[in-house]
mmCIF file of C-alpha atoms and ligand atoms in Angstrom:
data_model
loop_
_atom_site.group_PDB
_atom_site.id
_atom_site.type_symbol
_atom_site.label_atom_id
_atom_site.label_comp_id
_atom_site.label_asym_id
_atom_site.label_seq_id
_atom_site.Cartn_x
_atom_site.Cartn_y
_atom_site.Cartn_z
ATOM 1 C CA MET A 1 -8.685 -23.424 38.089
ATOM 2 C CA TRP A 2 -7.098 -21.922 35.205
ATOM 3 C CA ASP A 3 -8.520 -18.277 34.004
ATOM 4 C CA ALA A 4 -9.037 -19.533 30.461
ATOM 5 C CA LEU A 5 -8.552 -22.539 28.696
ATOM 6 C CA TRP A 6 -7.783 -22.459 24.499
ATOM 7 C CA THR A 7 -9.035 -26.243 22.808
ATOM 8 C CA GLY A 8 -8.099 -27.459 19.706
ATOM 9 C CA ILE A 9 -5.306 -25.542 18.549
ATOM 10 C CA GLU A 10 -2.440 -26.462 15.955
ATOM 11 C CA ALA A 11 0.789 -24.388 17.915
ATOM 12 C CA ALA A 12 3.732 -23.232 16.748
ATOM 13 C CA THR A 13 5.683 -23.246 19.618
ATOM 14 C CA MET A 14 8.859 -21.960 18.579
ATOM 15 C CA ASP A 15 10.407 -24.280 20.379
ATOM 16 C CA LEU A 16 9.377 -27.580 19.182
ATOM 17 C CA ALA A 17 7.702 -29.250 15.923
ATOM 18 C CA THR A 18 4.011 -27.664 15.460
ATOM 19 C CA MET A 19 1.676 -29.568 17.843
ATOM 20 C CA ASP A 20 -1.465 -30.692 16.753
ATOM 21 C CA ASN A 21 -4.632 -30.780 18.476
ATOM 22 C CA ALA A 22 -3.106 -28.793 21.298
ATOM 23 C CA ALA A 23 -4.347 -26.877 24.120
ATOM 24 C CA LEU A 24 -3.248 -23.566 26.165
ATOM 25 C CA ALA A 25 -4.270 -22.993 29.043
ATOM 26 C CA VAL A 26 -3.192 -19.053 30.537
ATOM 27 C CA HIS A 27 -3.267 -18.388 34.513
ATOM 28 C CA ASP A 28 -2.537 -14.659 35.928
ATOM 29 C CA GLY A 29 -1.205 -13.476 32.235
ATOM 30 C CA ARG A 30 0.546 -16.445 31.558
ATOM 31 C CA ILE A 31 0.813 -19.917 30.061
ATOM 32 C CA ALA A 32 -0.105 -21.923 32.207
ATOM 33 C CA TRP A 33 -0.116 -25.364 30.598
ATOM 34 C CA LEU A 34 0.006 -26.566 27.299
ATOM 35 C CA GLY A 35 -0.235 -29.797 25.747
ATOM 36 C CA PRO A 36 -1.830 -32.928 23.292
ATOM 37 C CA GLU A 37 -5.377 -31.817 24.464
ATOM 38 C CA SER A 38 -5.750 -36.014 25.128
ATOM 39 C CA ARG A 39 -3.278 -34.950 27.815
ATOM 40 C CA LEU A 40 -5.167 -32.352 29.861
ATOM 41 C CA PRO A 41 -5.880 -33.517 33.307
ATOM 42 C CA GLY A 42 -9.442 -33.360 33.196
ATOM 43 C CA PRO A 43 -12.206 -32.201 31.132
ATOM 44 C CA PRO A 44 -11.867 -28.602 29.662
ATOM 45 C CA ALA A 45 -15.202 -27.238 31.810
ATOM 46 C CA SER A 46 -14.160 -28.102 35.258
ATOM 47 C CA LEU A 47 -10.477 -26.748 34.462
ATOM 48 C CA ALA A 48 -10.721 -23.259 33.536
ATOM 49 C CA ARG A 49 -13.554 -20.528 34.127
ATOM 50 C CA ALA A 50 -13.708 -19.741 30.504
ATOM 51 C CA VAL A 51 -13.212 -22.352 27.419
ATOM 52 C CA HIS A 52 -12.504 -21.049 23.999
ATOM 53 C CA ALA A 53 -12.877 -23.769 20.948
ATOM 54 C CA GLY A 54 -9.390 -22.879 18.423
ATOM 55 C CA GLY A 55 -11.483 -24.179 15.677
ATOM 56 C CA GLY A 56 -8.440 -25.938 14.408
ATOM 57 C CA ARG A 57 -6.736 -23.033 14.321
ATOM 58 C CA LEU A 58 -2.819 -22.233 13.942
ATOM 59 C CA ALA A 59 -1.538 -20.780 16.774
ATOM 60 C CA THR A 60 1.642 -18.956 17.265
ATOM 61 C CA PRO A 61 3.382 -16.279 19.697
ATOM 62 C CA GLY A 62 2.211 -13.207 19.806
ATOM 63 C CA LEU A 63 4.408 -10.902 16.765
ATOM 64 C CA ILE A 64 6.947 -8.944 17.987
ATOM 65 C CA ASP A 65 8.570 -6.102 15.914
ATOM 66 C CA CYS A 66 12.093 -4.935 17.286
ATOM 67 C CA HIS A 67 12.909 -2.010 15.843
ATOM 68 C CA THR A 68 10.594 0.591 14.691
ATOM 69 C CA HIS A 69 10.748 4.538 14.776
ATOM 70 C CA LEU A 70 7.378 4.764 15.037
ATOM 71 C CA LEU A 71 7.539 8.377 16.690
ATOM 72 C CA PHE A 72 7.635 11.382 14.445
ATOM 73 C CA GLY A 73 6.780 14.081 12.506
ATOM 74 C CA GLY A 74 6.023 14.994 9.001
ATOM 75 C CA ASP A 75 6.593 12.781 6.386
ATOM 76 C CA ARG A 76 9.347 12.756 3.265
ATOM 77 C CA ALA A 77 7.161 12.684 0.117
ATOM 78 C CA ALA A 78 9.020 15.325 -1.164
ATOM 79 C CA GLU A 79 12.580 12.818 -0.577
ATOM 80 C CA PHE A 80 10.813 9.837 -2.586
ATOM 81 C CA ALA A 81 10.237 12.188 -5.810
ATOM 82 C CA ARG A 82 14.228 12.886 -5.859
ATOM 83 C CA ARG A 83 15.115 9.231 -5.561
ATOM 84 C CA ALA A 84 12.446 8.950 -8.348
ATOM 85 C CA GLU A 85 15.176 11.373 -10.149
ATOM 86 C CA GLY A 86 17.879 8.980 -9.026
ATOM 87 C CA MET A 87 19.388 10.658 -6.357
ATOM 88 C CA SER A 88 19.917 7.991 -3.834
ATOM 89 C CA TYR A 89 19.441 7.855 0.273
ATOM 90 C CA ALA A 90 22.778 8.662 1.146
ATOM 91 C CA ALA A 91 22.834 11.561 -1.307
ATOM 92 C CA ILE A 92 20.075 12.848 -0.115
ATOM 93 C CA THR A 93 21.201 12.663 3.508
ATOM 94 C CA ALA A 94 24.904 14.394 2.212
ATOM 95 C CA ALA A 95 22.545 17.383 0.710
ATOM 96 C CA GLY A 96 21.543 18.261 3.988
ATOM 97 C CA GLY A 97 17.906 16.020 3.561
ATOM 98 C CA GLY A 98 17.102 12.965 4.966
ATOM 99 C CA ILE A 99 16.646 12.143 8.666
ATOM 100 C CA ARG A 100 17.515 15.902 9.196
ATOM 101 C CA SER A 101 14.475 16.693 7.163
ATOM 102 C CA THR A 102 12.647 14.821 9.702
ATOM 103 C CA VAL A 103 14.069 16.233 12.960
ATOM 104 C CA ALA A 104 12.520 19.748 11.810
ATOM 105 C CA ALA A 105 8.761 18.317 12.110
ATOM 106 C CA THR A 106 9.340 16.081 15.429
ATOM 107 C CA ARG A 107 10.574 18.948 17.230
ATOM 108 C CA SER A 108 7.661 21.030 16.771
ATOM 109 C CA LEU A 109 5.424 18.252 17.936
ATOM 110 C CA ASP A 110 4.390 17.819 21.561
ATOM 111 C CA GLU A 111 4.282 15.071 23.399
ATOM 112 C CA ALA A 112 0.957 14.607 23.152
ATOM 113 C CA GLN A 113 1.101 15.197 19.381
ATOM 114 C CA LEU A 114 4.027 12.540 19.025
ATOM 115 C CA VAL A 115 1.809 10.022 20.173
ATOM 116 C CA ALA A 116 -1.729 11.143 18.050
ATOM 117 C CA ALA A 117 1.016 10.565 15.020
ATOM 118 C CA ALA A 118 1.947 7.223 16.003
ATOM 119 C CA LEU A 119 -1.270 5.783 16.663
ATOM 120 C CA PRO A 120 -2.425 4.799 13.308
ATOM 121 C CA ARG A 121 0.765 3.441 12.919
ATOM 122 C CA ALA A 122 1.099 1.149 15.557
ATOM 123 C CA ARG A 123 -2.433 0.539 15.392
ATOM 124 C CA ALA A 124 -1.834 -0.734 11.620
ATOM 125 C CA LEU A 125 0.832 -3.317 13.498
ATOM 126 C CA MET A 126 -1.465 -4.759 15.883
ATOM 127 C CA ALA A 127 -4.055 -5.368 13.520
ATOM 128 C CA GLU A 128 -1.832 -7.637 12.261
ATOM 129 C CA GLY A 129 -0.818 -9.902 15.287
ATOM 130 C CA VAL A 130 1.901 -7.334 17.117
ATOM 131 C CA THR A 131 1.612 -7.538 20.584
ATOM 132 C CA THR A 132 5.308 -6.610 22.055
ATOM 133 C CA VAL A 133 6.607 -3.523 19.459
ATOM 134 C CA GLU A 134 10.019 -1.776 19.859
ATOM 135 C CA VAL A 135 10.052 2.085 19.475
ATOM 136 C CA LYS A 136 13.023 4.128 18.635
ATOM 137 C CA SER A 137 13.477 7.519 19.511
ATOM 138 C CA GLY A 138 16.185 9.280 17.068
ATOM 139 C CA TYR A 139 14.001 12.488 15.337
ATOM 140 C CA ALA A 140 14.558 15.244 18.084
ATOM 141 C CA LEU A 141 18.458 15.489 18.364
ATOM 142 C CA ASP A 142 18.279 17.224 21.170
ATOM 143 C CA VAL A 143 18.463 16.007 24.919
ATOM 144 C CA GLU A 144 14.729 17.236 25.888
ATOM 145 C CA GLY A 145 13.082 16.355 22.678
ATOM 146 C CA GLU A 146 14.832 12.677 23.068
ATOM 147 C CA LEU A 147 14.062 12.448 26.479
ATOM 148 C CA ARG A 148 10.518 14.126 24.793
ATOM 149 C CA LEU A 149 9.977 11.194 22.630
ATOM 150 C CA LEU A 150 10.933 8.143 24.959
ATOM 151 C CA ARG A 151 8.493 9.529 27.009
ATOM 152 C CA ALA A 152 5.985 9.247 24.000
ATOM 153 C CA ALA A 153 6.652 5.619 23.221
ATOM 154 C CA ARG A 154 5.513 5.234 26.938
ATOM 155 C CA ALA A 155 2.660 6.689 26.757
ATOM 156 C CA LEU A 156 1.622 5.360 23.102
ATOM 157 C CA GLY A 157 1.892 1.693 25.422
ATOM 158 C CA ARG A 158 -0.397 2.931 27.810
ATOM 159 C CA GLU A 159 -2.914 3.977 25.295
ATOM 160 C CA LEU A 160 -2.753 0.996 23.398
ATOM 161 C CA ASP A 161 -3.229 -2.949 24.182
ATOM 162 C CA VAL A 162 0.473 -3.253 23.025
ATOM 163 C CA GLU A 163 3.598 -3.595 25.147
ATOM 164 C CA VAL A 164 6.071 -1.387 24.264
ATOM 165 C CA VAL A 165 9.573 -1.357 24.549
ATOM 166 C CA PRO A 166 11.589 2.055 24.260
ATOM 167 C CA THR A 167 14.827 2.445 23.092
ATOM 168 C CA LEU A 168 17.153 5.418 22.590
ATOM 169 C CA LEU A 169 18.830 6.022 19.231
ATOM 170 C CA ALA A 170 21.250 8.207 20.801
ATOM 171 C CA LEU A 171 23.561 9.145 17.734
ATOM 172 C CA HIS A 172 20.956 8.982 14.433
ATOM 173 C CA ALA A 173 22.095 11.913 12.693
ATOM 174 C CA LEU A 174 24.320 15.163 13.707
ATOM 175 C CA PRO A 175 21.856 18.152 15.334
ATOM 176 C CA PRO A 176 22.061 21.030 12.996
ATOM 177 C CA GLU A 177 23.227 22.854 16.540
ATOM 178 C CA HIS A 178 26.373 20.805 16.524
ATOM 179 C CA ALA A 179 27.596 20.832 13.049
ATOM 180 C CA GLY A 180 31.162 20.877 12.680
ATOM 181 C CA ASP A 181 31.227 19.969 16.402
ATOM 182 C CA ARG A 182 30.756 15.796 16.604
ATOM 183 C CA ALA A 183 33.002 15.044 19.102
ATOM 184 C CA GLY A 184 30.452 17.518 21.453
ATOM 185 C CA TRP A 185 27.374 15.880 20.741
ATOM 186 C CA VAL A 186 28.845 12.572 21.535
ATOM 187 C CA ARG A 187 30.326 14.084 24.697
ATOM 188 C CA ARG A 188 26.797 15.654 25.539
ATOM 189 C CA VAL A 189 25.015 12.016 24.574
ATOM 190 C CA VAL A 190 27.534 10.312 27.022
ATOM 191 C CA HIS A 191 27.224 13.256 29.786
ATOM 192 C CA GLU A 192 23.579 14.025 29.755
ATOM 193 C CA LEU A 193 21.599 11.871 27.380
ATOM 194 C CA VAL A 194 22.217 8.525 28.307
ATOM 195 C CA PRO A 195 22.494 8.978 31.909
ATOM 196 C CA ALA A 196 18.665 11.059 32.169
ATOM 197 C CA ALA A 197 17.441 8.019 30.213
ATOM 198 C CA ALA A 198 18.780 5.749 32.459
ATOM 199 C CA ALA A 199 18.014 7.719 35.167
ATOM 200 C CA GLY A 200 14.186 8.544 34.278
ATOM 201 C CA ARG A 201 14.098 4.572 33.307
ATOM 202 C CA LEU A 202 13.143 5.710 30.128
ATOM 203 C CA ALA A 203 14.670 3.550 27.418
ATOM 204 C CA ILE A 204 15.951 -0.782 28.052
ATOM 205 C CA SER A 205 18.567 -0.020 25.743
ATOM 206 C CA VAL A 206 20.422 2.065 23.718
ATOM 207 C CA ASP A 207 20.999 2.361 19.447
ATOM 208 C CA VAL A 208 23.652 3.785 17.464
ATOM 209 C CA PHE A 209 23.767 4.325 13.705
ATOM 210 C CA CYS A 210 27.171 3.526 12.544
ATOM 211 C CA GLU A 211 27.610 4.148 9.143
ATOM 212 C CA GLY A 212 29.641 6.668 7.078
ATOM 213 C CA ILE A 213 26.773 8.833 6.318
ATOM 214 C CA ALA A 214 26.517 8.439 10.278
ATOM 215 C CA PHE A 215 28.803 7.626 13.455
ATOM 216 C CA SER A 216 32.124 6.020 13.164
ATOM 217 C CA VAL A 217 32.505 2.906 14.907
ATOM 218 C CA ASP A 218 35.262 4.928 17.744
ATOM 219 C CA GLU A 219 31.733 7.585 18.042
ATOM 220 C CA CYS A 220 29.494 4.518 18.384
ATOM 221 C CA ALA A 221 31.507 2.724 20.763
ATOM 222 C CA GLN A 222 32.161 5.770 23.128
ATOM 223 C CA VAL A 223 28.372 6.127 23.765
ATOM 224 C CA LEU A 224 27.640 2.322 23.621
ATOM 225 C CA GLU A 225 29.469 1.998 26.544
ATOM 226 C CA ALA A 226 28.109 4.539 27.985
ATOM 227 C CA ALA A 227 24.550 3.150 27.858
ATOM 228 C CA ARG A 228 26.423 -0.230 29.272
ATOM 229 C CA ALA A 229 27.771 1.304 32.702
ATOM 230 C CA TYR A 230 24.619 2.857 33.169
ATOM 231 C CA GLY A 231 23.337 -0.967 32.699
ATOM 232 C CA LEU A 232 21.417 -0.668 29.705
ATOM 233 C CA ALA A 233 21.655 -2.939 27.084
ATOM 234 C CA THR A 234 22.619 -2.164 23.332
ATOM 235 C CA ARG A 235 21.665 -2.127 19.788
ATOM 236 C CA VAL A 236 23.402 -1.593 16.787
ATOM 237 C CA HIS A 237 22.155 0.167 13.075
ATOM 238 C CA ALA A 238 25.123 -2.160 11.172
ATOM 239 C CA ASP A 239 26.456 -2.263 8.060
ATOM 240 C CA GLN A 240 23.558 -0.760 6.006
ATOM 241 C CA LEU A 241 25.279 0.664 3.431
ATOM 242 C CA THR A 242 28.358 0.054 3.781
ATOM 243 C CA ALA A 243 30.897 -2.590 5.316
ATOM 244 C CA MET A 244 32.318 -0.790 9.048
ATOM 245 C CA GLY A 245 32.590 -3.324 10.945
ATOM 246 C CA ALA A 246 29.928 -2.219 12.893
ATOM 247 C CA ALA A 247 28.264 -5.391 13.546
ATOM 248 C CA GLY A 248 31.630 -6.605 14.852
ATOM 249 C CA LEU A 249 31.701 -3.550 17.162
ATOM 250 C CA ALA A 250 27.884 -5.036 18.516
ATOM 251 C CA ALA A 251 29.296 -8.343 18.881
ATOM 252 C CA ARG A 252 32.150 -6.929 20.972
ATOM 253 C CA LEU A 253 30.514 -4.878 23.007
ATOM 254 C CA GLY A 254 27.671 -7.445 24.165
ATOM 255 C CA ALA A 255 25.073 -6.146 21.890
ATOM 256 C CA LEU A 256 21.337 -7.913 21.878
ATOM 257 C CA SER A 257 21.719 -7.049 18.440
ATOM 258 C CA ALA A 258 23.395 -6.102 14.586
ATOM 259 C CA ASP A 259 20.458 -4.485 12.524
ATOM 260 C CA HIS A 260 20.282 -4.266 9.030
ATOM 261 C CA VAL A 261 23.651 -5.895 8.199
ATOM 262 C CA GLU A 262 23.705 -5.941 4.625
ATOM 263 C CA TYR A 263 27.420 -5.513 4.483
ATOM 264 C CA THR A 264 28.010 -7.783 7.239
ATOM 265 C CA THR A 265 31.423 -9.532 6.662
ATOM 266 C CA ASP A 266 32.517 -13.472 7.473
ATOM 267 C CA ALA A 267 34.490 -12.086 9.926
ATOM 268 C CA ASP A 268 31.965 -10.104 12.182
ATOM 269 C CA ILE A 269 29.911 -13.280 11.641
ATOM 270 C CA ALA A 270 31.932 -15.094 13.089
ATOM 271 C CA ALA A 271 31.888 -12.743 16.356
ATOM 272 C CA MET A 272 27.972 -12.331 16.362
ATOM 273 C CA ALA A 273 27.733 -16.078 16.462
ATOM 274 C CA ALA A 274 30.029 -16.575 19.502
ATOM 275 C CA ALA A 275 28.225 -13.422 21.713
ATOM 276 C CA GLY A 276 24.978 -14.798 20.639
ATOM 277 C CA THR A 277 24.184 -11.210 18.709
ATOM 278 C CA VAL A 278 21.057 -11.383 16.885
ATOM 279 C CA ALA A 279 21.054 -10.111 13.706
ATOM 280 C CA VAL A 280 17.595 -8.113 12.665
ATOM 281 C CA LEU A 281 17.187 -8.224 9.017
ATOM 282 C CA LEU A 282 14.699 -5.245 7.507
ATOM 283 C CA PRO A 283 13.825 -5.371 4.048
ATOM 284 C CA ALA A 284 11.429 -2.996 3.741
ATOM 285 C CA SER A 285 14.389 -0.897 3.994
ATOM 286 C CA TYR A 286 16.509 -2.730 1.322
ATOM 287 C CA VAL A 287 13.484 -2.624 -1.230
ATOM 288 C CA VAL A 288 13.154 1.356 -0.250
ATOM 289 C CA THR A 289 16.496 2.325 -0.812
ATOM 290 C CA GLY A 290 17.174 0.367 -3.711
ATOM 291 C CA GLU A 291 19.896 -1.357 -2.281
ATOM 292 C CA THR A 292 21.544 -4.736 -4.227
ATOM 293 C CA ARG A 293 23.178 -5.862 -1.243
ATOM 294 C CA ARG A 294 21.704 -8.699 0.923
ATOM 295 C CA PRO A 295 22.586 -9.632 4.097
ATOM 296 C CA PRO A 296 24.675 -12.467 3.995
ATOM 297 C CA VAL A 297 21.721 -15.290 4.887
ATOM 298 C CA ALA A 298 23.400 -18.539 4.094
ATOM 299 C CA ALA A 299 26.686 -17.711 6.032
ATOM 300 C CA MET A 300 24.683 -16.430 9.601
ATOM 301 C CA ARG A 301 22.553 -19.164 9.329
ATOM 302 C CA ALA A 302 25.542 -21.611 8.496
ATOM 303 C CA ALA A 303 27.339 -19.890 11.617
ATOM 304 C CA GLY A 304 24.024 -20.269 14.030
ATOM 305 C CA VAL A 305 23.423 -16.231 14.513
ATOM 306 C CA PRO A 306 20.017 -15.974 15.296
ATOM 307 C CA MET A 307 18.027 -13.992 13.124
ATOM 308 C CA ALA A 308 14.808 -11.574 13.508
ATOM 309 C CA VAL A 309 12.729 -9.573 10.550
ATOM 310 C CA ALA A 310 10.958 -6.255 12.002
ATOM 311 C CA THR A 311 9.387 -3.830 10.033
ATOM 312 C CA ASP A 312 11.841 -0.604 10.599
ATOM 313 C CA CYS A 313 8.828 1.470 10.189
ATOM 314 C CA ASN A 314 10.486 5.455 9.305
ATOM 315 C CA PRO A 315 9.623 7.789 7.110
ATOM 316 C CA GLY A 316 12.861 8.035 5.242
ATOM 317 C CA THR A 317 13.374 3.939 4.334
ATOM 318 C CA ALA A 318 10.609 2.105 5.105
ATOM 319 C CA PRO A 319 6.978 3.683 5.187
ATOM 320 C CA CYS A 320 6.165 0.869 6.239
ATOM 321 C CA THR A 321 3.355 -1.254 8.901
ATOM 322 C CA SER A 322 2.375 -4.365 7.908
ATOM 323 C CA PRO A 323 5.027 -7.396 9.393
ATOM 324 C CA GLY A 324 3.122 -9.374 6.525
ATOM 325 C CA VAL A 325 5.045 -7.559 3.771
ATOM 326 C CA VAL A 326 8.204 -7.599 5.732
ATOM 327 C CA MET A 327 8.011 -11.194 6.252
ATOM 328 C CA ALA A 328 7.290 -11.928 2.620
ATOM 329 C CA LEU A 329 10.605 -9.432 1.434
ATOM 330 C CA ALA A 330 12.073 -10.895 3.738
ATOM 331 C CA ARG A 331 11.651 -14.528 2.514
ATOM 332 C CA ALA A 332 11.314 -13.247 -1.795
ATOM 333 C CA HIS A 333 14.854 -11.322 -0.993
ATOM 334 C CA PHE A 334 16.899 -12.717 1.561
ATOM 335 C CA GLY A 335 15.687 -16.509 1.411
ATOM 336 C CA LEU A 336 14.435 -16.876 4.385
ATOM 337 C CA THR A 337 12.112 -19.829 4.771
ATOM 338 C CA ALA A 338 8.580 -19.029 6.184
ATOM 339 C CA LEU A 339 9.546 -21.192 9.521
ATOM 340 C CA GLU A 340 12.460 -18.343 9.508
ATOM 341 C CA VAL A 341 10.251 -15.546 9.115
ATOM 342 C CA LEU A 342 7.916 -16.487 11.997
ATOM 343 C CA ALA A 343 11.068 -17.321 14.438
ATOM 344 C CA GLY A 344 12.367 -13.321 12.946
ATOM 345 C CA MET A 345 9.014 -11.794 14.306
ATOM 346 C CA THR A 346 8.538 -14.200 17.359
ATOM 347 C CA VAL A 347 11.522 -15.937 19.363
ATOM 348 C CA HIS A 348 14.435 -14.022 17.614
ATOM 349 C CA ALA A 349 12.707 -11.089 18.134
ATOM 350 C CA ALA A 350 12.520 -11.122 21.869
ATOM 351 C CA ARG A 351 16.091 -11.853 22.089
ATOM 352 C CA ALA A 352 16.734 -8.879 20.615
ATOM 353 C CA LEU A 353 14.506 -7.076 22.980
ATOM 354 C CA GLY A 354 16.396 -9.041 25.616
ATOM 355 C CA LEU A 355 13.128 -10.540 26.402
ATOM 356 C CA ALA A 356 13.566 -14.296 25.846
ATOM 357 C CA ALA A 357 13.118 -15.235 29.146
ATOM 358 C CA THR A 358 9.385 -14.266 28.875
ATOM 359 C CA HIS A 359 8.263 -13.721 24.975
ATOM 360 C CA GLY A 360 8.449 -14.987 21.617
ATOM 361 C CA ARG A 361 7.454 -18.339 22.645
ATOM 362 C CA LEU A 362 4.300 -20.776 23.473
ATOM 363 C CA ALA A 363 5.714 -22.611 26.464
ATOM 364 C CA VAL A 364 4.453 -22.824 30.461
ATOM 365 C CA GLY A 365 5.753 -19.861 32.404
ATOM 366 C CA MET A 366 6.080 -17.565 29.472
ATOM 367 C CA ARG A 367 3.453 -14.711 28.463
ATOM 368 C CA ALA A 368 0.500 -15.453 27.551
ATOM 369 C CA ASP A 369 0.669 -13.405 23.920
ATOM 370 C CA PHE A 370 -0.540 -15.081 21.206
ATOM 371 C CA CYS A 371 -2.200 -15.404 17.690
ATOM 372 C CA LEU A 372 -4.908 -17.320 15.957
ATOM 373 C CA TRP A 373 -4.666 -17.596 12.389
ATOM 374 C CA ASP A 374 -6.884 -18.627 9.923
ATOM 375 C CA LEU A 375 -3.798 -19.942 8.090
ATOM 376 C CA PRO A 376 -3.323 -23.722 6.465
ATOM 377 C CA SER A 377 0.080 -23.864 7.623
ATOM 378 C CA VAL A 378 3.314 -22.497 8.938
ATOM 379 C CA ASP A 379 4.071 -21.932 5.757
ATOM 380 C CA HIS A 380 1.825 -19.486 4.835
ATOM 381 C CA PHE A 381 3.729 -17.146 6.535
ATOM 382 C CA GLY A 382 5.089 -14.896 4.583
ATOM 383 C CA TYR A 383 3.476 -16.025 1.051
ATOM 384 C CA TRP A 384 1.450 -13.494 0.040
ATOM 385 C CA LEU A 385 3.125 -9.741 -0.178
ATOM 386 C CA SER A 386 0.177 -8.796 1.889
ATOM 387 C CA PRO A 387 -0.830 -7.792 5.381
ATOM 388 C CA VAL A 388 -2.070 -11.262 7.389
ATOM 389 C CA HIS A 389 -5.007 -10.937 9.823
ATOM 390 C CA PRO A 390 -4.875 -12.610 12.774
ATOM 391 C CA ALA A 391 -8.494 -14.247 13.438
ATOM 392 C CA VAL A 392 -7.764 -13.387 17.698
ATOM 393 C CA VAL A 393 -4.628 -12.043 19.522
ATOM 394 C CA VAL A 394 -4.379 -12.361 23.005
ATOM 395 C CA ARG A 395 -2.607 -10.381 25.341
ATOM 396 C CA ALA A 396 -1.099 -10.797 28.451
ATOM 397 C CA GLY A 397 -3.681 -13.392 28.744
ATOM 398 C CA ARG A 398 -6.302 -11.217 27.472
ATOM 399 C CA VAL A 399 -8.520 -11.640 23.953
ATOM 400 C CA ARG A 400 -8.059 -8.085 22.418
ATOM 401 C CA ALA A 401 -10.891 -6.873 21.539
HETATM 402 O O1 NIG B 501 17.035 2.123 9.845
HETATM 403 N N1 NIG B 501 19.355 3.693 9.345
HETATM 404 C C1 NIG B 501 18.940 4.711 10.084
HETATM 405 N N2 NIG B 501 17.775 4.867 10.232
HETATM 406 C C2 NIG B 501 16.651 4.559 10.168
HETATM 407 C C3 NIG B 501 16.842 5.372 8.673
HETATM 408 C C4 NIG B 501 15.989 6.987 9.283
HETATM 409 C C5 NIG B 501 15.336 7.374 8.200
HETATM 410 O O2 NIG B 501 15.708 7.833 7.298
HETATM 411 O O3 NIG B 501 14.519 8.991 8.441
HETATM 412 C C6 NIG B 501 17.074 3.412 9.249
HETATM 413 O O4 NIG B 501 16.517 2.531 8.067
HETATM 414 FE FE1 FE B 502 16.104 1.103 11.476
#
């Protein structure tokens, strides 16, 4: 007997065309059966301990936000005033603001305070159907502080009914203590931080910010190679502000994803397609930084590069906790279809986290993470520039209270 059976749903499985009048059974936190309700092997009440009527609602995999910086102290409201006066994100960073101003505020918080600061942001994501969220470190920029952020990410997942996937954002900005000594910081990351994160099983993957205002391709390559040597997956903040060949680096090193990718070239798109690297599109930071160069969506689509969509929630370029808004921005600014934004926050997001075998699709054997929506059809994802709220969220087989 199954733990639960959901009948009368319209299932957007992310594998096949939407399935009408479907039923979905859950057992031991996984999807045990999925198909047309008419093919159920018996009367519903005889098959499961609990039977829920879906009421014809649209069912999708639980949303996956595969790129966030939820853990940070303070805010950057004053920086936004500078931007209104015409100063760019890059110029503010070059003048010592940007990421480094968040570092001071983040370093002053202990683990419990970091979790407390992130809770409302995580809850906002969950309210829109997020069942898995990636959380990066990157705002402490010293070995102990970065490990504290990763422990806080784990703690956040214990506190809330959401699966947290922690990422060590090892190269984000140069720590003030290492001003004038870039190589020294890269060495510490390679020889201390990455090994400590791996030994403590504190991160699934290692990320780097490969950019003119951040770290070079060569510096990033050293850290990503170290991550691989320790058995960690890799990701790259790539080609956000300039064409650096960063997405090409991601492809060459077998990274799970290249994120941002506004300036990615045709050659690097081909490399990503060949390597199976996911392009993670982050429309909130595109809009907030006033970027005008769109990611090459048509070329990536033509090349078969899987495209994920994420909030990039952070205090500097994407003060946003709304998957609904981000899906709408991805449609309005990047020309994605409704099905593409939904795939971007389910099946392709799972792949960007290395979770493609268990998350992001509705299929037998997959984790029973799904949402029921009061939306007329899949075409309504990314239609309203507003938060979207599922009627029901099921995570690991259990209805979220
Ligand atoms: O994804 N690009 C680097 N990291 C963040 C911004 C971080 C910040 O400005 O605080 C991003 O856009
Ligand atoms: Fe980011």
